[in-house]
Coordinates of C-alpha atoms and ligand atoms in Angstrom, one line a residue:
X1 CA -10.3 -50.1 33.3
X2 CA -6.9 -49.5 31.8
X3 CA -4.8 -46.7 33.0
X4 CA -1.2 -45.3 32.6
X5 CA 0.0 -44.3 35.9
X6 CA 2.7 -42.6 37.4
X7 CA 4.2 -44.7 39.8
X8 CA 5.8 -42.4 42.2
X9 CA 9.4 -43.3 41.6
X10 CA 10.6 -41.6 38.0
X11 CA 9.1 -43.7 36.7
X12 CA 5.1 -45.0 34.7
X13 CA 3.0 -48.7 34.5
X14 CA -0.1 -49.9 32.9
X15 CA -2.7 -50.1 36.0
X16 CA -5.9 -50.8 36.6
X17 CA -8.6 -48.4 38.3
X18 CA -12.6 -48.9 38.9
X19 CA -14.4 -46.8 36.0
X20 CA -14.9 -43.8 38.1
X21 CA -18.4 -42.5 38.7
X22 CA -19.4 -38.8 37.9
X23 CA -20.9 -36.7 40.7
X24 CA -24.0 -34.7 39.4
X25 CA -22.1 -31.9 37.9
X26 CA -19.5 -33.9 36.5
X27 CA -19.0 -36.7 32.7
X28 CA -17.7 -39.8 32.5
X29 CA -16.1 -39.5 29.1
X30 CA -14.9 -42.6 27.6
X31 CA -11.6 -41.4 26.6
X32 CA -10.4 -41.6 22.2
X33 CA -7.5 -40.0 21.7
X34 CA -4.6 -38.7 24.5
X35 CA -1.4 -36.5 23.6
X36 CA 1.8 -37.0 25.3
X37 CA 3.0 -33.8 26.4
X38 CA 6.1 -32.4 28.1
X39 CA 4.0 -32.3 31.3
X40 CA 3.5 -35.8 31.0
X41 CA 7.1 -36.3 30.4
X42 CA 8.1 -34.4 33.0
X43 CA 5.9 -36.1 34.8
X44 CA 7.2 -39.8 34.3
X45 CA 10.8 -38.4 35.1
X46 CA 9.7 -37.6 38.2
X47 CA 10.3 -34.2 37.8
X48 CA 7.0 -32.7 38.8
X49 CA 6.4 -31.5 42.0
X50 CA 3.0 -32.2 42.9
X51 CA 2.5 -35.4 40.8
X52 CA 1.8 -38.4 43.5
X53 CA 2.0 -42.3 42.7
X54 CA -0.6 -43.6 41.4
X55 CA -1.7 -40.4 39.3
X56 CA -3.1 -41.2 35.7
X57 CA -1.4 -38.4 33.4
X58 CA -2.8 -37.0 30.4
X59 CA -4.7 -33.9 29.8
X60 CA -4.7 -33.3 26.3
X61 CA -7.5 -35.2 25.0
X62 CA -11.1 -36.1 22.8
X63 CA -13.3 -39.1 23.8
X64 CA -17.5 -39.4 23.9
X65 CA -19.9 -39.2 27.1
X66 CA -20.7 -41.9 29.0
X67 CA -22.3 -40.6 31.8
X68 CA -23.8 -37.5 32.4
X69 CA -24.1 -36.3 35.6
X70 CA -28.3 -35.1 36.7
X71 CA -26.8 -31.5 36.8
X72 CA -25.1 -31.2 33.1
X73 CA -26.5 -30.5 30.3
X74 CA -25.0 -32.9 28.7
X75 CA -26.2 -36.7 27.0
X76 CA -24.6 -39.7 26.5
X77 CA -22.9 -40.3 23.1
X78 CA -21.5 -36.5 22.7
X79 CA -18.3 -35.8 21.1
X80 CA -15.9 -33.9 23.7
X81 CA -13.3 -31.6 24.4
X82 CA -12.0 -31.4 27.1
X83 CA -10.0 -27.7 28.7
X84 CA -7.9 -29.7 31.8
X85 CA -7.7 -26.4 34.1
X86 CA -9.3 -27.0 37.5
X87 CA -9.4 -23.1 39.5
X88 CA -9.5 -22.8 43.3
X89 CA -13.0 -20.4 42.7
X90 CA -11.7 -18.0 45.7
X91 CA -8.1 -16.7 45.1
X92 CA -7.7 -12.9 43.9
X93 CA -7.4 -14.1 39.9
X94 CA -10.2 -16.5 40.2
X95 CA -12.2 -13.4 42.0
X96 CA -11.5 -11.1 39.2
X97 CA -12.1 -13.4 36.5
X98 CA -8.8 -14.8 35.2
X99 CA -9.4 -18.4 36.5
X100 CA -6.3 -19.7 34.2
X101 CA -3.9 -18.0 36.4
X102 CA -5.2 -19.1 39.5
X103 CA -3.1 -18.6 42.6
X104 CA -3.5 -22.5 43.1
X105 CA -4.4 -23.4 39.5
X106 CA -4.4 -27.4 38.9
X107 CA -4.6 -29.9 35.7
X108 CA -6.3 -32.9 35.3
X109 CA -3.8 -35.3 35.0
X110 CA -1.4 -33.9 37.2
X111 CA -3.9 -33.0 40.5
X112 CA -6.6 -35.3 39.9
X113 CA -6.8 -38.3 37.4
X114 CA -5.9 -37.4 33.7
X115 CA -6.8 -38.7 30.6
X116 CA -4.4 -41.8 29.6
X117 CA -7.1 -43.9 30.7
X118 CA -10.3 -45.8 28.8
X119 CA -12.6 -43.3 31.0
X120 CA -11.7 -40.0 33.3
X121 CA -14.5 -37.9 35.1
X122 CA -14.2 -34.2 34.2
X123 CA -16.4 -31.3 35.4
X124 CA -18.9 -30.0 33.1
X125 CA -18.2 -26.5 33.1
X126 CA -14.8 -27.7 31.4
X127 CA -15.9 -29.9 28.7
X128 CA -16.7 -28.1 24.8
X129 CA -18.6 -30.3 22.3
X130 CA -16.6 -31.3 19.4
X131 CA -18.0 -30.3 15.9
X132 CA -18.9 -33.6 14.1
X133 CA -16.5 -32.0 11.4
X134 CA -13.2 -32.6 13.4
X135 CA -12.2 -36.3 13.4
X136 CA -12.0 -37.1 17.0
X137 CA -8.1 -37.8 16.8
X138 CA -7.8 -34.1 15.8
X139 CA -9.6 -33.0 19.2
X140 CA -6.8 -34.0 20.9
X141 CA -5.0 -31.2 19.6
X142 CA -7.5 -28.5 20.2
X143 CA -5.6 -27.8 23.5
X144 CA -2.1 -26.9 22.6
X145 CA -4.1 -25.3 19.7
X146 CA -5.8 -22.8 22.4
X147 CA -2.3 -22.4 23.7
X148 CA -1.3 -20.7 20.5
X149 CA -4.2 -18.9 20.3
X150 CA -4.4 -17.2 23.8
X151 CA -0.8 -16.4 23.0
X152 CA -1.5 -14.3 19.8
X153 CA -4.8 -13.1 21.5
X154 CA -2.5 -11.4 24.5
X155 CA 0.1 -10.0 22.1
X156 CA 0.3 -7.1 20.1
X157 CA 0.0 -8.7 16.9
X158 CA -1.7 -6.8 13.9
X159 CA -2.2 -8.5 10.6
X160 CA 0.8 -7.7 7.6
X161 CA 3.4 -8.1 10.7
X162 CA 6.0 -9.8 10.5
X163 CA 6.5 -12.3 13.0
X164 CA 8.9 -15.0 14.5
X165 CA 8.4 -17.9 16.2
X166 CA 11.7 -19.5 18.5
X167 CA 10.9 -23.1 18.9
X168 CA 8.8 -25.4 15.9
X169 CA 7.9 -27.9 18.0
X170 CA 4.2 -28.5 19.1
X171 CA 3.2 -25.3 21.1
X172 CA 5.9 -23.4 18.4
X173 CA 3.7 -24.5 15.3
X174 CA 0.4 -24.4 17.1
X175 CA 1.5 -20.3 18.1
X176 CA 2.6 -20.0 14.3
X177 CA -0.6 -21.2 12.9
X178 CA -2.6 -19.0 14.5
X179 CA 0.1 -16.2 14.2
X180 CA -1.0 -16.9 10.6
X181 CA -4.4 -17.4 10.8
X182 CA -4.3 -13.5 11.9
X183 CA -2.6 -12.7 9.6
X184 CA 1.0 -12.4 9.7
X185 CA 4.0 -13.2 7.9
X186 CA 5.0 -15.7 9.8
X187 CA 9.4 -17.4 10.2
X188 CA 9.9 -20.1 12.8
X189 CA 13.1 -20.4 14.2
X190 CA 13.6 -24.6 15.0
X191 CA 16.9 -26.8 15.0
X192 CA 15.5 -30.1 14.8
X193 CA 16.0 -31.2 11.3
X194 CA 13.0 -33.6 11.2
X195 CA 10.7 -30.4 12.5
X196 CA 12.6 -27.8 10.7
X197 CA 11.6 -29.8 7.3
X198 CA 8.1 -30.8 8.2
X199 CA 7.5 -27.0 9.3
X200 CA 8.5 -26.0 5.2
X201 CA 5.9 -28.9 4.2
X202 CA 3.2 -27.5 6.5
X203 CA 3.9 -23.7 4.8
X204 CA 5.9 -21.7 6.9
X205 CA 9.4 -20.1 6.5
X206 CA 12.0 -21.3 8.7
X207 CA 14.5 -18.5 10.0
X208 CA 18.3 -19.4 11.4
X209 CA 18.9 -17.7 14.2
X210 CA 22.7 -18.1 13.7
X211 CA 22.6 -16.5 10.8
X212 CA 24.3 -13.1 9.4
X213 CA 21.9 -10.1 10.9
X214 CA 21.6 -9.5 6.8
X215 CA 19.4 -12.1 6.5
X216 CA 16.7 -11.0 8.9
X217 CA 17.1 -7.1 7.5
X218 CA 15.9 -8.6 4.4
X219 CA 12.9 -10.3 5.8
X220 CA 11.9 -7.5 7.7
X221 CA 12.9 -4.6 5.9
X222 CA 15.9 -4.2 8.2
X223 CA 13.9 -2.8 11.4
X224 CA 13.8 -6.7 13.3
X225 CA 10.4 -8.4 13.9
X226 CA 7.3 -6.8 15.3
X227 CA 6.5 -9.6 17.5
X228 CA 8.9 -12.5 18.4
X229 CA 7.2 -15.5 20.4
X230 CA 9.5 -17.6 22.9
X231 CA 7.9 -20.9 22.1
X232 CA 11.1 -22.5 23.2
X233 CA 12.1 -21.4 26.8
X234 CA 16.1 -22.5 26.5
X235 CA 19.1 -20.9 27.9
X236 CA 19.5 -18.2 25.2
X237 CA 16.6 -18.2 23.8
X238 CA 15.1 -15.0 25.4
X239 CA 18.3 -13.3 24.9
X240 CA 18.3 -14.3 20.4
X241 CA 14.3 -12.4 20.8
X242 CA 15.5 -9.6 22.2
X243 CA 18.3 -9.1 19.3
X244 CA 15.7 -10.0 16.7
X245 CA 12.8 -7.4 17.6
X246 CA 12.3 -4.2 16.6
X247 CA 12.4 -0.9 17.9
X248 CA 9.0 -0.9 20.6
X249 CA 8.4 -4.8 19.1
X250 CA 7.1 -7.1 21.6
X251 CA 8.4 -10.2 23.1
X252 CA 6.2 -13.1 24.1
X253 CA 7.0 -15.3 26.5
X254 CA 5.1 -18.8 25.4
X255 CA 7.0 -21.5 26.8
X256 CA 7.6 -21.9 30.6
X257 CA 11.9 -22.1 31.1
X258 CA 12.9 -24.7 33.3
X259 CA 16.1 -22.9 34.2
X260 CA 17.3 -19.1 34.8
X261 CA 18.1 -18.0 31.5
X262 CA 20.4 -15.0 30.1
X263 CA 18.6 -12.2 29.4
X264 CA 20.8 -9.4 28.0
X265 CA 18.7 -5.7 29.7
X266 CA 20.5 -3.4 27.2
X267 CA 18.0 -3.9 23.7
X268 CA 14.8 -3.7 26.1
X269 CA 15.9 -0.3 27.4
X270 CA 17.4 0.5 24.1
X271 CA 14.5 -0.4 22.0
X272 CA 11.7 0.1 24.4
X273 CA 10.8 -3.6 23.7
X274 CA 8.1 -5.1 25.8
X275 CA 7.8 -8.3 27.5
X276 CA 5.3 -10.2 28.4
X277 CA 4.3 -13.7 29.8
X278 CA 1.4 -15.7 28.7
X279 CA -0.3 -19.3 30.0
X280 CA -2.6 -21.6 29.2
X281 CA -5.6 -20.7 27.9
X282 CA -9.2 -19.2 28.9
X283 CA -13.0 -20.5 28.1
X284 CA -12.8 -17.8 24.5
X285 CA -9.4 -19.2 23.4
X286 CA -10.6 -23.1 23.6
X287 CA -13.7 -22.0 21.5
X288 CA -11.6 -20.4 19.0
X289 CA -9.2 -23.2 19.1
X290 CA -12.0 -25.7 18.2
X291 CA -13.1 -23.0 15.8
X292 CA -9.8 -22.5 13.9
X293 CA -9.0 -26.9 13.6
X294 CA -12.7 -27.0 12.2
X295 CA -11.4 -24.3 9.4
X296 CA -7.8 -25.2 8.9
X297 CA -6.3 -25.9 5.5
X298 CA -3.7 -28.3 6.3
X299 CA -2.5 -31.5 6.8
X300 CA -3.4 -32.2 10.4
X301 CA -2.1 -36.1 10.2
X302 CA 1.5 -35.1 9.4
X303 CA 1.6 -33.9 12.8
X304 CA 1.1 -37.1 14.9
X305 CA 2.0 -40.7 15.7
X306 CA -0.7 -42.7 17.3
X307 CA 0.0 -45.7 19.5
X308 CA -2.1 -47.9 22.0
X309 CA -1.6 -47.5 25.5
X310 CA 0.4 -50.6 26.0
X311 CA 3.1 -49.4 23.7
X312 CA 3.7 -46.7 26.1
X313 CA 7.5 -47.1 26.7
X314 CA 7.7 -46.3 22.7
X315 CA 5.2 -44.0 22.7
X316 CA 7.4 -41.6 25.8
X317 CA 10.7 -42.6 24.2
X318 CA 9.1 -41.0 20.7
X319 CA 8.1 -38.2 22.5
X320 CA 10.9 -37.2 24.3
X321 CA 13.1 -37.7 21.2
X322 CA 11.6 -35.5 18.5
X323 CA 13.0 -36.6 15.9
X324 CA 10.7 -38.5 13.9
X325 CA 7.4 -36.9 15.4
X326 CA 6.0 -33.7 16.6
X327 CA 3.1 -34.6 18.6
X328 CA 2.7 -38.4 20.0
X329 CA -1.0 -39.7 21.1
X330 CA -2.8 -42.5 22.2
X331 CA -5.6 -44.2 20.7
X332 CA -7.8 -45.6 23.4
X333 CA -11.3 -46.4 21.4
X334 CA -9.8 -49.6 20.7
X335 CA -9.4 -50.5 24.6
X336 CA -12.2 -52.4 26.3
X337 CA -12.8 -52.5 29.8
Ligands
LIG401 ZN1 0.0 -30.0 27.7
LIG402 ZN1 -8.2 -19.5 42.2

């Protein structure tokens, strides 16, 4: 079969692999649509740690069974999700039921063989059925969609607040949606031009950061914003949500920072603002997350580019860039084997 690999050297190649076979508690799924995410780009930088040579990336994905393994409950032909968390089982957080921060928490596609592949074997226990309502290129975003939603699920978020959202791009929006879908009043706070505009088509009111604290008195009846979610993880970013909160607001820490970032200690003692982190997902926020696409009134295919897998270059230099796209997939049911 086909395969995008990383090939151990900052750098990715079309491969070739056997179709894998599934042990009796796992699928073959025979893979339709793949997102390109900044894992995966990570990834082909060679910036991961723990991504070898010959690793197929990918984890964001839809596709149909292929093969069901004699222990699944599962049948050929079924339309699949797919959440890419594998848990250790034994550590303290698997032990006490929080298996999505596992002490020694892996993904498919980064610690065993992803998803930018014609077919991936995936253990059961982490595969949802996909509502024949949801076209099966929207299933790949069910998974940055469960991001958002285990975000707003951890937060302090009651409907009528007002909320903001630093960082539109793909985990940003998908937060802000269901920040919405809760309902709040919902700014985003995004300096790409081509996201800032496609975020006003989608609905949602963009918010300058740089601009006079006047502005965001207005919005928010000059006491800050209840809630403010870091969807963006730069430099400053944590430091711009701490000045835009109110008094005992809450600060949400979406996006993982890559560096050591400012963080000014005064308005957290001053305001008595809490902070907390959030990641991935658990089994409730993927059902929701295929729950809330199945329901939601907007215009999903503004949100994507697809490509084949032999475009890839384009595909990753469309990613990476931003400027033209928010989310980048592959379409793989063309492929054959
Ligand atoms: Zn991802
Ligand atoms: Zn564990």
């Amino acid at each position: 079969m086909k395969t995008l690999e990383y090939s151990g050297n900052c750098s990715i190649h079309l491969g070739e692999k056997p179709v894998p076979e599934p042990a009796s508690d796992q699928v073959r799924i025979k893979v339709s649509y793949a997102g390109i995410c900044g894992t995966d780009m990570h990834i082909a930088d060679g910036q991961h740690p723990r991504a070898k040579g010959g690793l197929v990336m990918g984890h964001e994905f839809s596709g149909t069974i292929d093969k069901a393994g004699v222990d699944t409950d599962f049948s050929v032909g079924e339309r699949v999700v797919v959440e890419p968390l594998i848990s250790c089982g034994s550590c303290y957080s698997c032990r006490s039921g929080y298996p999505h921060v596992c002490q020694n928490l892996g993904l498919y596609g980064i610690d065993a063989d992803g998803a930018f592949a014609e077919y991936v074997v995936i253990a059961s226990d982490k595969v949802y059925r996909l509502p024949d309502s949801i076209q099966m290129v929207h299933g790949a975003l069910v998974e940055p969609m469960a991001v958002g939603v285990h975000a707003i699920r951890l937060s302090n978020l009651k409907s009528l607040d007002t909320v903001l959202v630093i960082g539109g791009g793909p985990i940003g929006l998908f937060v802000a949606i269901a920040a919405k879908q809760a309902g709040a009043d919902v700014f985003i706070s995004e300096i790409n031009p081509f996201r800032n505009t496609l975020l006003k088509r989608l609905g949602f009111k963009t918010f300058d950061t740089n601009s006079e604290p006047s502005v965001r008195d207005e919005i928010t009846d000059g006491k800050g914003f209840d809630v403010v979610f870091d969807a963006a993880g730069g430099p400053e970013t944590l430091k711009i949500a701490n000045v835009n909160v109110r008094v005992k607001g809450q600060v949400v820490m979406v996006a993982i920072p890559t560096q050591d970032r400012a963080v000014s200690y005064v308005p957290i003692s001053f305001k008595e603002i809490s902070l907390i982190g959030v990641r991935v997902y658990e089994y409730y926020d993927f059902h929701r997350a295929i729950h809330m696409l199945e329901n939601l009134d907007m215009d999903l295919s503004l949100l994507y580019q697809v490509y084949p897998l032999e475009s890839y270059e384009e595909a990753f230099a469309s990613a990476k860039g931003g400027d033209d796209v928010m989310r980048v997939l592959f379409d793989l049911e063309g492929a054959d084997v």
